[in-house]
Coordinates of C-alpha atoms in Angstrom, one line a residue:
Chain A
X151 CA 92.5 -52.7 -7.9
X152 CA 92.9 -52.1 -4.2
X153 CA 96.5 -51.0 -4.7
X154 CA 95.4 -48.7 -7.5
X155 CA 92.8 -47.1 -5.3
X156 CA 95.3 -46.7 -2.5
X157 CA 97.8 -45.0 -4.8
X158 CA 95.1 -42.7 -6.3
X159 CA 94.0 -41.8 -2.7
X160 CA 97.6 -41.1 -1.7
X161 CA 98.1 -38.9 -4.8
X162 CA 94.9 -37.1 -4.1
X163 CA 96.0 -36.4 -0.5
X164 CA 99.4 -35.2 -1.6
X165 CA 97.8 -32.9 -4.1
X166 CA 95.4 -31.5 -1.5
X167 CA 98.3 -30.9 0.9
X168 CA 100.3 -29.2 -1.8
X169 CA 97.4 -26.9 -2.6
X170 CA 97.0 -26.1 1.1
X171 CA 100.7 -25.3 1.4
X172 CA 100.5 -23.0 -1.7
X173 CA 97.6 -21.2 -0.1
X174 CA 99.5 -20.8 3.1
X175 CA 102.5 -19.5 1.3
X176 CA 100.4 -17.0 -0.7
X177 CA 98.8 -15.8 2.6
X178 CA 102.1 -15.5 4.4
X179 CA 103.6 -13.7 1.4
X180 CA 100.7 -11.2 1.2
X181 CA 100.9 -10.7 5.0
X182 CA 104.7 -10.0 4.8
X183 CA 104.2 -7.6 2.0
X184 CA 101.4 -5.7 3.9
X185 CA 103.7 -5.5 6.9
X186 CA 106.6 -4.2 4.8
X187 CA 104.3 -1.5 3.3
X188 CA 103.1 -0.4 6.7
X189 CA 106.6 -0.4 8.1
X190 CA 107.7 1.8 5.3
X191 CA 105.5 4.6 6.7
X192 CA 107.8 4.8 9.7
X193 CA 111.2 4.1 8.4
X194 CA 112.8 4.5 4.9
X195 CA 111.8 1.8 2.4
X196 CA 115.5 1.1 1.7
X197 CA 116.0 0.3 5.3
X198 CA 113.0 -2.0 5.5
X199 CA 114.3 -3.9 2.5
X200 CA 117.8 -4.2 4.0
X201 CA 116.4 -5.4 7.3
X202 CA 114.2 -7.9 5.5
X203 CA 117.0 -9.1 3.3
X204 CA 120.1 -9.1 5.5
X205 CA 118.6 -9.4 8.9
X206 CA 121.1 -8.5 11.6
X207 CA 123.8 -7.3 9.2
X208 CA 122.8 -3.7 9.7
X209 CA 125.4 -3.1 12.4
X210 CA 126.2 0.3 13.9
X211 CA 128.9 1.9 11.7
X212 CA 130.8 5.2 11.4
X213 CA 129.6 7.0 8.3
X214 CA 130.2 10.4 6.8
X215 CA 126.8 12.0 6.4
X216 CA 125.3 15.3 5.6
X217 CA 122.7 16.6 8.1
X218 CA 119.9 18.9 7.4
X219 CA 117.9 20.5 10.3
X220 CA 114.7 22.4 9.6
X221 CA 112.5 24.1 12.1
X222 CA 109.4 26.3 11.8
X223 CA 109.8 29.8 13.2
X224 CA 107.2 31.1 15.6
X225 CA 105.0 28.0 15.2
X226 CA 104.6 27.4 18.9
X227 CA 103.0 30.8 19.3
X228 CA 100.8 30.1 16.4
X229 CA 99.6 26.8 18.0
X230 CA 98.2 28.8 20.9
X231 CA 95.9 30.8 18.6
X232 CA 94.7 28.0 16.3
X233 CA 92.4 25.1 16.7
X234 CA 94.4 21.9 17.4
X235 CA 92.9 20.1 14.4
X236 CA 93.9 23.0 12.1
X237 CA 97.4 23.1 13.6
X238 CA 97.9 19.4 12.9
X239 CA 96.5 19.8 9.4
X240 CA 98.9 22.7 8.7
X241 CA 101.8 20.7 10.1
X242 CA 101.0 17.6 8.1
X243 CA 100.7 19.6 4.9
X244 CA 104.1 21.2 5.6
X245 CA 105.8 17.9 6.4
X246 CA 104.3 16.4 3.3
X247 CA 105.9 19.1 1.1
X248 CA 109.2 19.0 2.9
X249 CA 109.6 15.2 2.8
X250 CA 108.9 15.1 -0.9
X251 CA 111.5 17.8 -1.6
X252 CA 114.0 15.8 0.5
X253 CA 113.4 12.4 -0.9
X254 CA 113.5 13.7 -4.4
X255 CA 117.1 14.6 -3.7
X256 CA 118.3 11.3 -2.2
X257 CA 117.8 12.3 1.4
X258 CA 115.6 10.7 4.0
X259 CA 113.8 12.2 7.0
X260 CA 114.8 10.4 10.1
X261 CA 113.1 12.5 12.8
X262 CA 110.0 14.7 13.1
X263 CA 110.1 16.4 16.4
X264 CA 107.3 18.9 17.0
X265 CA 107.6 21.3 14.0
X266 CA 111.2 20.4 13.3
X267 CA 112.7 17.7 11.1
X268 CA 116.1 16.0 10.7
X269 CA 117.1 14.7 7.3
X270 CA 120.2 12.7 6.4
X271 CA 122.1 12.3 3.2
X272 CA 124.4 9.3 2.7
X273 CA 123.4 7.5 5.9
X274 CA 121.8 4.5 4.2
X275 CA 123.8 4.3 1.0
X276 CA 127.2 5.9 0.2
X277 CA 126.4 9.1 -1.6
X278 CA 129.3 11.0 -3.2
X279 CA 127.1 14.0 -3.9
X280 CA 125.5 14.3 -0.5
X281 CA 126.4 18.0 0.2
X282 CA 125.0 19.1 -3.2
X283 CA 121.9 16.9 -2.7
X284 CA 121.3 18.5 0.7
X285 CA 121.6 22.1 -0.6
X286 CA 119.4 21.3 -3.6
X287 CA 116.9 19.8 -1.1
X288 CA 116.9 22.9 0.9
X289 CA 116.3 25.0 -2.2
X290 CA 113.5 22.7 -3.2
X291 CA 112.1 23.0 0.3
X292 CA 112.2 26.8 0.0
X293 CA 110.2 26.7 -3.3
X294 CA 107.8 24.1 -1.8
X295 CA 107.2 26.3 1.3
X296 CA 106.4 29.3 -1.0
X297 CA 103.9 27.2 -2.8
X298 CA 102.4 25.8 0.4
X299 CA 102.1 29.3 1.8
X300 CA 100.0 30.3 -1.2
X301 CA 97.5 27.5 -0.3
X302 CA 97.5 28.6 3.4
X303 CA 96.8 32.2 2.4
X304 CA 94.0 31.1 0.2
X305 CA 92.5 29.4 3.3
X306 CA 93.1 32.6 5.3
X307 CA 95.7 30.9 7.5
X308 CA 99.0 32.4 8.5
X309 CA 102.1 31.9 6.4
X310 CA 104.9 29.7 7.7
X311 CA 108.6 30.5 7.8
X312 CA 111.4 28.1 8.4
X313 CA 115.2 28.0 9.2
X314 CA 117.5 25.3 7.7
X315 CA 121.0 24.4 8.9
X316 CA 123.2 22.0 6.9
X317 CA 126.5 20.5 8.1
X318 CA 128.4 17.3 7.5
X319 CA 130.7 15.0 9.4
X320 CA 131.3 11.5 10.7
X321 CA 128.6 10.1 12.8
X322 CA 127.6 6.7 14.2
X323 CA 124.6 5.3 12.4
X324 CA 122.5 2.3 13.4
X325 CA 119.5 1.0 15.1
X326 CA 119.4 2.9 18.3
X327 CA 117.0 2.1 21.2
X328 CA 115.7 -1.0 23.0
X329 CA 113.5 -3.8 21.7
X330 CA 110.4 -1.9 22.8
X331 CA 111.3 1.3 21.1
X332 CA 114.1 1.6 18.6
X333 CA 114.8 3.4 15.3
X334 CA 117.4 3.9 12.7
X335 CA 119.2 7.1 13.7
X336 CA 122.6 8.8 14.0
X337 CA 124.5 10.3 16.8
X338 CA 127.6 12.5 17.0
X339 CA 128.9 16.0 17.2
X340 CA 128.0 17.0 13.6
X341 CA 124.3 16.5 14.5
X342 CA 124.7 19.1 17.3
X343 CA 126.5 21.5 15.0
X344 CA 123.8 21.3 12.3
X345 CA 121.2 22.0 15.0
X346 CA 123.1 25.0 16.2
X347 CA 123.6 26.3 12.7
X348 CA 119.8 26.0 12.1
X349 CA 119.4 28.0 15.3
X350 CA 121.6 30.8 13.9
X351 CA 119.2 31.4 10.9
X352 CA 116.8 33.4 13.1
X353 CA 119.5 35.8 14.4
X354 CA 121.0 36.2 10.9
X355 CA 117.6 36.7 9.4
X356 CA 118.1 34.2 6.6
X357 CA 116.3 30.9 6.0
X358 CA 119.2 28.7 5.0
X359 CA 122.8 28.4 6.4
X360 CA 125.5 26.0 5.4
X361 CA 128.9 25.4 7.1
X362 CA 132.4 25.5 5.6
X363 CA 132.6 21.7 5.0
X364 CA 129.4 22.0 2.8
X365 CA 130.6 25.1 1.0
X366 CA 133.9 23.3 0.1
X367 CA 132.0 20.5 -1.6
X368 CA 129.8 22.6 -3.7
X369 CA 132.1 24.1 -6.3
X370 CA 131.0 27.3 -8.0
X371 CA 127.5 26.3 -8.9
X372 CA 125.6 28.1 -6.2
X373 CA 125.1 31.7 -5.3
X374 CA 126.5 31.9 -1.8
X375 CA 126.9 34.9 0.6
X376 CA 129.2 34.7 3.6
X377 CA 127.8 35.4 7.0
X378 CA 129.7 36.7 10.1
X379 CA 131.6 33.9 12.0
X380 CA 129.6 33.1 15.2
X381 CA 130.4 31.3 18.4
X382 CA 127.9 28.6 19.2
X383 CA 127.3 26.5 22.3
X384 CA 129.7 23.6 22.7
X385 CA 132.3 25.0 20.2
X386 CA 135.5 26.8 21.2
X387 CA 136.0 28.5 17.8
X388 CA 133.4 30.6 15.9
X389 CA 131.6 28.8 13.1
X390 CA 131.8 30.2 9.6
X391 CA 128.5 30.0 7.6
X392 CA 127.2 30.9 4.2
X393 CA 123.6 31.5 3.1
X394 CA 122.5 30.1 -0.2
X395 CA 120.7 32.6 -2.3
X396 CA 119.9 30.8 -5.5
X397 CA 119.8 27.5 -7.4
X398 CA 122.7 25.9 -9.1
X399 CA 123.9 28.0 -11.9
X400 CA 125.1 26.5 -15.2
Chain S
X1195 CA 111.6 -5.4 -2.5
X1196 CA 111.2 -6.9 -6.0
X1197 CA 107.8 -6.0 -7.4
X1198 CA 105.4 -8.4 -9.0
X1199 CA 104.2 -7.6 -12.6
X1200 CA 100.9 -5.8 -11.8
X1201 CA 102.6 -3.7 -9.1
X1202 CA 104.9 -1.9 -11.6
X1203 CA 103.7 1.7 -12.5
X1204 CA 104.4 2.3 -16.1
X1205 CA 103.9 5.6 -18.0
X1206 CA 102.8 6.3 -21.5
X1207 CA 105.6 5.8 -24.0
X1208 CA 108.3 8.5 -23.9
X1209 CA 109.5 7.6 -27.5
X1210 CA 107.0 6.8 -30.2
X1211 CA 107.7 3.9 -32.5
X1212 CA 109.9 5.0 -35.4
X1213 CA 110.6 1.8 -37.4
X1214 CA 113.2 1.8 -40.2
X1215 CA 111.9 -0.5 -43.0
X1216 CA 115.4 -1.6 -43.9
X1217 CA 116.2 -2.6 -40.3
X1218 CA 112.9 -4.4 -40.0
X1219 CA 113.7 -6.3 -43.1
X1220 CA 117.2 -7.1 -41.8
X1221 CA 115.8 -8.4 -38.5
X1222 CA 113.3 -10.6 -40.4
X1223 CA 116.2 -11.9 -42.6
X1224 CA 118.0 -12.9 -39.5
X1225 CA 114.9 -14.8 -38.3
X1226 CA 114.2 -12.4 -35.5
X1227 CA 110.9 -11.1 -34.2
X1228 CA 110.6 -7.3 -34.4
X1229 CA 109.8 -6.1 -30.8
X1230 CA 108.5 -2.8 -29.6
X1231 CA 112.0 -1.9 -28.4
X1232 CA 113.4 -2.6 -31.9
X1233 CA 110.8 -0.2 -33.4
X1234 CA 112.1 2.6 -31.1
X1235 CA 115.9 2.1 -31.4
X1236 CA 116.1 1.6 -35.2
X1237 CA 117.5 5.0 -35.8
X1238 CA 120.7 4.3 -33.8
X1239 CA 123.0 1.9 -35.5
X1240 CA 124.9 0.7 -32.4
X1241 CA 121.8 0.6 -30.2
X1242 CA 119.7 -1.4 -32.5
X1243 CA 122.4 -4.0 -32.9
X1244 CA 122.9 -4.2 -29.1
X1245 CA 119.2 -4.6 -28.5
X1246 CA 119.0 -7.3 -31.1
X1247 CA 122.0 -9.1 -29.5
X1248 CA 120.2 -9.2 -26.1
X1249 CA 117.1 -10.9 -27.5
X1250 CA 118.9 -13.3 -29.8
X1251 CA 121.9 -14.3 -27.6
X1252 CA 122.6 -18.0 -27.4
X1253 CA 124.7 -18.8 -24.3
X1254 CA 127.8 -20.8 -25.0
X1255 CA 128.5 -21.8 -21.3
X1256 CA 125.4 -21.6 -19.2
X1257 CA 122.1 -23.4 -19.7
X1258 CA 119.0 -22.1 -21.5
X1259 CA 117.1 -22.6 -18.2
X1260 CA 119.5 -20.4 -16.3
X1261 CA 119.2 -17.8 -19.1
X1262 CA 115.4 -17.8 -19.0
X1263 CA 115.1 -17.7 -15.2
X1264 CA 117.9 -15.0 -15.0
X1265 CA 116.3 -12.8 -17.6
X1266 CA 113.0 -12.7 -15.8
X1267 CA 114.6 -12.2 -12.3
X1268 CA 116.7 -9.3 -13.6
X1269 CA 113.7 -7.6 -15.3
X1270 CA 111.8 -8.1 -12.0
X1271 CA 114.7 -6.5 -10.0
X1272 CA 114.8 -3.6 -12.4
X1273 CA 111.0 -3.3 -12.2
X1274 CA 110.9 -3.2 -16.0
X1275 CA 107.3 -3.9 -16.9
X1276 CA 108.1 -4.4 -20.5
X1277 CA 110.9 -7.0 -20.1
X1278 CA 109.3 -8.7 -17.0
X1279 CA 106.0 -9.3 -18.8
X1280 CA 107.7 -10.5 -22.0
X1281 CA 110.2 -12.8 -20.2
X1282 CA 107.4 -14.2 -18.0
X1283 CA 105.3 -14.9 -21.1
X1284 CA 108.2 -16.5 -22.9
X1285 CA 108.8 -18.8 -20.0
X1286 CA 105.2 -19.9 -20.2
X1287 CA 105.5 -20.7 -23.9
X1288 CA 108.7 -22.6 -23.2
X1289 CA 106.7 -24.9 -20.8
X1290 CA 107.6 -23.6 -17.4
X1291 CA 104.6 -24.0 -15.1
X1292 CA 102.8 -21.0 -13.6
X1293 CA 103.6 -22.2 -10.0
X1294 CA 107.3 -22.6 -10.8
X1295 CA 107.4 -19.0 -12.2
X1296 CA 105.5 -17.7 -9.2
X1297 CA 107.9 -19.4 -6.8
X1298 CA 111.0 -18.0 -8.4
X1299 CA 109.6 -14.5 -8.6
X1300 CA 108.4 -14.5 -5.0
X1301 CA 111.0 -16.6 -3.2
X1302 CA 113.7 -18.6 -4.8
X1303 CA 114.0 -20.8 -1.7
X1304 CA 110.6 -22.5 -2.4
X1305 CA 111.3 -23.1 -6.1
X1306 CA 112.4 -26.5 -7.3
X1307 CA 116.1 -25.7 -7.6
X1308 CA 119.4 -27.0 -6.5
X1309 CA 122.0 -24.9 -4.5
X1310 CA 123.8 -24.0 -7.8
X1311 CA 120.7 -22.6 -9.4
X1312 CA 119.8 -20.7 -6.2
X1313 CA 123.2 -19.1 -6.1
X1314 CA 123.0 -18.1 -9.7
X1315 CA 119.6 -16.5 -9.1
X1316 CA 120.9 -14.7 -6.0
X1317 CA 123.8 -13.4 -8.2
X1318 CA 121.3 -12.1 -10.8
X1319 CA 119.5 -10.2 -8.0
X1320 CA 122.6 -8.9 -6.3
X1321 CA 124.4 -7.7 -9.4
X1322 CA 121.3 -6.1 -10.9
X1323 CA 120.7 -4.2 -7.7
X1324 CA 124.4 -3.5 -7.0
X1325 CA 123.6 -1.9 -3.6
X1326 CA 126.4 -2.7 -2.9
X1327 CA 127.9 -4.5 -5.9
X1328 CA 128.7 -8.1 -5.2
X1329 CA 132.2 -8.6 -3.9
X1330 CA 135.0 -10.9 -5.1
X1331 CA 133.8 -13.6 -2.7
X1332 CA 130.6 -13.9 -4.6
X1333 CA 132.5 -15.2 -7.6
X1334 CA 134.5 -17.5 -5.4
X1335 CA 131.3 -18.8 -4.0
X1336 CA 129.9 -19.5 -7.4
X1337 CA 133.1 -21.3 -8.5
X1338 CA 133.0 -23.3 -5.3
X1339 CA 129.5 -24.5 -6.2
X1340 CA 130.8 -25.9 -9.4
X1341 CA 130.5 -23.0 -12.0
X1342 CA 133.5 -22.5 -14.2
X1343 CA 135.0 -19.1 -14.4
X1344 CA 133.8 -18.7 -18.0
X1345 CA 130.2 -19.6 -16.9
X1346 CA 130.4 -16.9 -14.2
X1347 CA 131.7 -14.4 -16.8
X1348 CA 128.8 -15.3 -19.1
X1349 CA 126.3 -14.9 -16.3
X1350 CA 127.7 -11.5 -15.4
X1351 CA 127.5 -10.4 -19.0
X1352 CA 123.9 -11.6 -19.3
X1353 CA 123.0 -9.8 -16.1
X1354 CA 124.8 -6.6 -17.2
X1355 CA 123.2 -6.7 -20.6
X1356 CA 119.8 -7.5 -19.0
X1357 CA 120.2 -4.4 -17.0
X1358 CA 121.1 -2.5 -20.2
X1359 CA 117.9 -3.8 -22.0
X1360 CA 115.7 -3.2 -18.9
X1361 CA 116.9 0.4 -18.8
X1362 CA 116.4 0.9 -22.5
X1363 CA 112.8 -0.2 -22.2
X1364 CA 112.1 1.6 -18.9
X1365 CA 113.7 4.9 -19.9
X1366 CA 111.7 4.9 -23.1
X1367 CA 108.6 3.6 -21.3
X1368 CA 108.3 1.0 -24.1
X1369 CA 104.7 -0.3 -24.2
X1370 CA 104.5 -3.9 -23.1
X1371 CA 104.1 -6.8 -25.6
X1372 CA 100.5 -7.3 -24.5
X1373 CA 99.4 -9.5 -27.4
X1374 CA 102.3 -11.9 -26.8
X1375 CA 101.5 -11.9 -23.1
X1376 CA 97.9 -12.6 -23.7
X1377 CA 98.7 -15.4 -26.1
X1378 CA 101.2 -17.0 -23.7
X1379 CA 98.7 -16.9 -20.8
X1380 CA 95.8 -18.3 -22.9
X1381 CA 95.0 -21.7 -24.4
X1382 CA 97.5 -21.2 -27.3
X1383 CA 100.3 -20.5 -24.8
X1384 CA 99.3 -23.6 -22.8
X1385 CA 99.4 -25.7 -25.9
X1386 CA 102.8 -24.3 -26.9
X1387 CA 104.0 -24.9 -23.4
X1388 CA 103.4 -28.6 -24.0
X1389 CA 104.7 -28.7 -27.6
X1390 CA 107.8 -26.5 -27.4
X1391 CA 109.7 -28.4 -24.8
X1392 CA 108.9 -31.7 -26.6
X1393 CA 110.0 -30.2 -29.9
X1394 CA 113.2 -28.9 -28.3
X1395 CA 114.0 -32.4 -27.0
X1396 CA 113.4 -34.0 -30.4
X1397 CA 115.3 -31.5 -32.4
X1398 CA 118.3 -30.3 -30.4
X1399 CA 118.5 -32.8 -27.6
X1400 CA 120.6 -30.4 -25.6
X1401 CA 122.9 -29.5 -28.5
X1402 CA 124.0 -25.9 -28.5
X1403 CA 124.1 -23.7 -31.5
X1404 CA 127.8 -22.8 -31.9
X1405 CA 128.6 -19.2 -32.7
X1406 CA 129.9 -18.9 -36.2
X1407 CA 131.9 -15.8 -35.3
X1408 CA 135.6 -16.1 -34.9
X1409 CA 136.5 -15.0 -31.4
X1410 CA 138.4 -11.7 -31.3
X1411 CA 142.0 -11.7 -30.1
X1412 CA 142.6 -10.3 -26.6
X1413 CA 144.5 -7.3 -28.0
X1414 CA 141.6 -6.4 -30.3
X1415 CA 139.2 -6.7 -27.3
X1416 CA 141.4 -4.4 -25.2
X1417 CA 141.4 -1.6 -27.9
X1418 CA 138.7 1.0 -27.5
X1419 CA 136.8 2.4 -24.6
X1420 CA 136.6 0.2 -21.5
X1421 CA 138.6 -2.4 -23.4
X1422 CA 139.8 -4.0 -20.2
X1423 CA 136.2 -4.7 -19.2
X1424 CA 135.5 -6.1 -22.7
X1425 CA 138.5 -8.4 -22.4
X1426 CA 137.0 -10.1 -19.4
X1427 CA 134.6 -11.7 -21.8
X1428 CA 137.4 -13.3 -23.9
X1429 CA 136.3 -16.7 -25.2
X1430 CA 132.6 -15.8 -25.1
X1431 CA 130.4 -14.6 -28.0
X1432 CA 129.4 -11.8 -25.6
X1433 CA 132.8 -10.2 -26.1
X1434 CA 132.1 -9.1 -29.6
X1435 CA 128.7 -7.8 -28.6
X1436 CA 130.1 -5.7 -25.7
X1437 CA 132.9 -4.3 -27.9
X1438 CA 130.6 -3.4 -30.7
X1439 CA 128.2 -1.6 -28.3
X1440 CA 131.0 0.4 -26.6
X1441 CA 132.8 1.3 -29.8
X1442 CA 129.5 2.3 -31.5
X1443 CA 128.3 4.4 -28.5
X1444 CA 131.5 6.3 -28.3
X1445 CA 131.8 6.9 -32.1
X1446 CA 128.4 8.4 -32.6
X1447 CA 128.7 12.2 -32.4
X1448 CA 125.2 13.2 -31.2
X1449 CA 126.5 13.5 -27.7
X1450 CA 130.1 14.7 -27.3
X1451 CA 132.8 12.2 -26.2
X1452 CA 133.6 14.0 -23.0
X1453 CA 129.9 14.0 -22.0
X1454 CA 129.6 10.3 -22.7
X1455 CA 132.8 9.6 -20.7
X1456 CA 131.4 11.7 -17.8
X1457 CA 128.1 9.8 -17.9
X1458 CA 130.1 6.6 -17.5
X1459 CA 132.2 8.1 -14.7
X1460 CA 129.0 9.2 -12.8
X1461 CA 127.6 5.6 -12.9
X1462 CA 131.0 4.3 -11.8
X1463 CA 131.2 6.7 -8.9
X1464 CA 127.6 5.9 -7.9
X1465 CA 128.4 2.2 -7.9
X1466 CA 131.8 2.8 -6.2
X1467 CA 133.7 1.3 -9.1
X1468 CA 137.1 3.0 -9.0
X1469 CA 138.4 1.0 -12.0
X1470 CA 135.7 2.3 -14.4
X1471 CA 136.0 5.8 -13.0
X1472 CA 139.7 5.7 -13.8
X1473 CA 138.9 4.4 -17.3
X1474 CA 136.4 7.2 -17.8
X1475 CA 139.0 9.8 -16.5
X1476 CA 141.5 8.5 -19.0
X1477 CA 139.0 8.9 -21.9
X1478 CA 138.4 12.5 -20.7
X1479 CA 142.2 13.0 -20.5
X1480 CA 142.4 12.0 -24.1
X1481 CA 140.0 14.7 -24.9
X1482 CA 142.1 17.3 -23.0
X1483 CA 140.3 17.2 -19.6
X1484 CA 142.9 17.2 -16.9
X1485 CA 142.6 15.6 -13.5
X1486 CA 141.6 18.8 -11.7
X1487 CA 138.9 19.6 -14.3
X1488 CA 137.7 16.0 -14.0
X1489 CA 137.4 16.3 -10.2
X1490 CA 135.3 19.5 -10.5
X1491 CA 133.1 17.9 -13.2
X1492 CA 132.5 14.9 -11.0
X1493 CA 131.8 17.0 -7.8
X1494 CA 129.3 19.2 -9.7
X1495 CA 127.9 16.6 -12.1
X1496 CA 128.7 18.7 -15.1
X1497 CA 131.3 20.9 -16.8
X1498 CA 131.5 24.2 -18.6
X1499 CA 133.1 22.3 -21.5
X1500 CA 129.7 20.5 -22.1
X1501 CA 126.6 21.8 -23.8
X1502 CA 123.7 22.7 -21.3
X1503 CA 121.7 19.7 -22.5
X1504 CA 124.8 17.4 -22.0
X1505 CA 125.1 18.7 -18.4
X1506 CA 121.5 17.8 -17.8
X1507 CA 122.2 14.3 -19.2
X1508 CA 125.2 13.9 -16.8
X1509 CA 123.1 14.7 -13.8
X1510 CA 120.2 12.5 -15.0
X1511 CA 122.5 9.6 -15.6
X1512 CA 123.1 9.3 -11.9
X1513 CA 119.4 8.7 -11.4
X1514 CA 119.5 5.7 -13.8
X1515 CA 121.6 3.6 -11.5
X1516 CA 118.9 2.8 -8.9
X1517 CA 115.5 4.1 -9.4
X1518 CA 111.8 3.9 -8.8
X1519 CA 110.2 3.3 -12.2
X1520 CA 107.6 6.0 -12.2
X1521 CA 110.1 8.6 -10.9
X1522 CA 112.8 7.8 -13.5
X1523 CA 110.3 7.9 -16.3
X1524 CA 109.2 11.4 -15.1
X1525 CA 112.8 12.5 -14.9
X1526 CA 113.5 11.1 -18.4
X1527 CA 110.4 12.9 -19.8
X1528 CA 111.7 16.1 -18.3
X1529 CA 115.1 15.6 -19.7
X1530 CA 113.6 14.8 -23.1
X1531 CA 111.6 18.0 -23.2
X1532 CA 114.8 19.9 -24.1
X1533 CA 116.2 17.3 -26.5
X1534 CA 115.4 16.1 -30.0
X1535 CA 114.4 12.5 -30.4
X1536 CA 117.7 11.2 -31.7
X1537 CA 119.7 12.8 -28.9
X1538 CA 117.3 11.6 -26.2
X1539 CA 117.5 8.1 -27.7
X1540 CA 121.3 8.3 -27.6
X1541 CA 121.3 9.5 -24.0
X1542 CA 119.1 6.6 -23.0
X1543 CA 121.4 4.2 -24.8
X1544 CA 124.6 5.6 -23.3
X1545 CA 123.2 5.6 -19.7
X1546 CA 122.0 2.0 -20.1
X1547 CA 125.3 0.9 -21.5
X1548 CA 127.2 2.7 -18.7
X1549 CA 125.1 0.8 -16.2
X1550 CA 125.9 -2.5 -17.9
X1551 CA 129.6 -1.8 -18.2
X1552 CA 130.2 -0.8 -14.6
X1553 CA 128.2 -3.8 -13.4
X1554 CA 130.3 -6.1 -15.6
X1555 CA 133.5 -4.6 -14.3
X1556 CA 132.7 -6.2 -11.0
X1557 CA 134.5 -9.3 -12.5
X1558 CA 137.8 -7.4 -12.2
X1559 CA 137.5 -6.9 -8.5

């Protein structure tokens, strides 16, 4: 009987320990999930998943990516006239619309700097249709901005205008920075070119410019107009660009 | 991150039930249950047979336990509310404990499994996701752990066809089998969970039901679209199922053959499967589409040779490879707005089959 009581007591202890372990596991699981969800606000969810699953396998690599730069025109001057809270509210609304247009077309926004954004296509996963996706994104951004401007006008706020530059090329992609401050990003000459091309939109009085490498990958589906070849900083030869007038035609 | 059952957003059905009394009677004659999916695919001869094959498949090489665990994991990976709920409930009825099910759906490392079973579950997750597709060393690793090559092939088929069925249910937004789920999670389910395993031990004692079908010859398997992929299943009952699905899908004229081949090519390119893209290019060449035209069609996700609705299907097919459930159901609803029911059903079936075929082709690499 004594042995029986000891066995029963041991079984009860084991059961209690098992329940405690299960509770601990549930709590750890819920915490990890919350952490992942929070982390996804700052970096693409695909990247969070890969970092969680493969750990340190996300090594820096050369990748062919398409880069989209977008910048608001005249927004700095506008900031001086508006209440800071209103300015931030306008910007947040703008970024919300733009990010949605980009993610719907397989891109991800990697940087928000002031009123500018940098989006990449094909950086996290190989994407055979990255040039097309970037241009479709830009066209969706154009439509989204028109819709957003309607809401701004209704609130008696000034309309926004943007410039977008799209280019592609081989970059180095990876986690860049130190332990204290690091992020997934890309570096390389094509990034600078995309930024310069975005800068040309103002002078050429268009909202969207693509380079020759992008045009060559689009086929005949888009209504394009050639722009004058222009010399940009850091390039010996002038860059040829096209503006995209309309959606894919088929 | 694989979602848990209640985290999956699921829209209202995209296709209403459209049961065919003759097919319902036939399923009952075969001793099968008529599921919500069966009620929606009854109008397509190849699709209804393929759907029935998934739910009635008896593995010849792998264990029933691997089949059940794998089916649930694949449905979870594909965030298919319909299949995940049904498979989870089925496991309860078969006597798997709630804690065991929770462990494998949250973290395979804490479930009571050996290294072989863990590797098999990891294979299910990796091939379902295919981002990137598992490489040749995955198969070598499974063989190294003691699986035979035929077992690996059967696992790959079940994963691929699981992905097929998950896509059918997801793209149609098939309503979950709620009454079955409620039964399995209630007192009746608990009782069945005690009786069914006992009954299984008393009646079969591990015996397998042998397929009565005569295996098809290798040459017969290789004939037809993606025959070389089908031939990888030689020696398995799965081979006949895969061949019937592919032949049936390419024979039905609701969507033109070039459009279907292009849909397969798009899935192949998205998953970086050069072999399947080549096979699709050959199918298109047989239809008079030369290499230059194929390249343009692939770059632009469409062709002037196709009808406008077919071009929309080709572009949409790309989205069916990796998706967020709510988004793909929205996109499918939008595609369906311009199509009649039969054509939408066929598009869903072809896209689902393309995803299965290209994942299965991983066995060649």
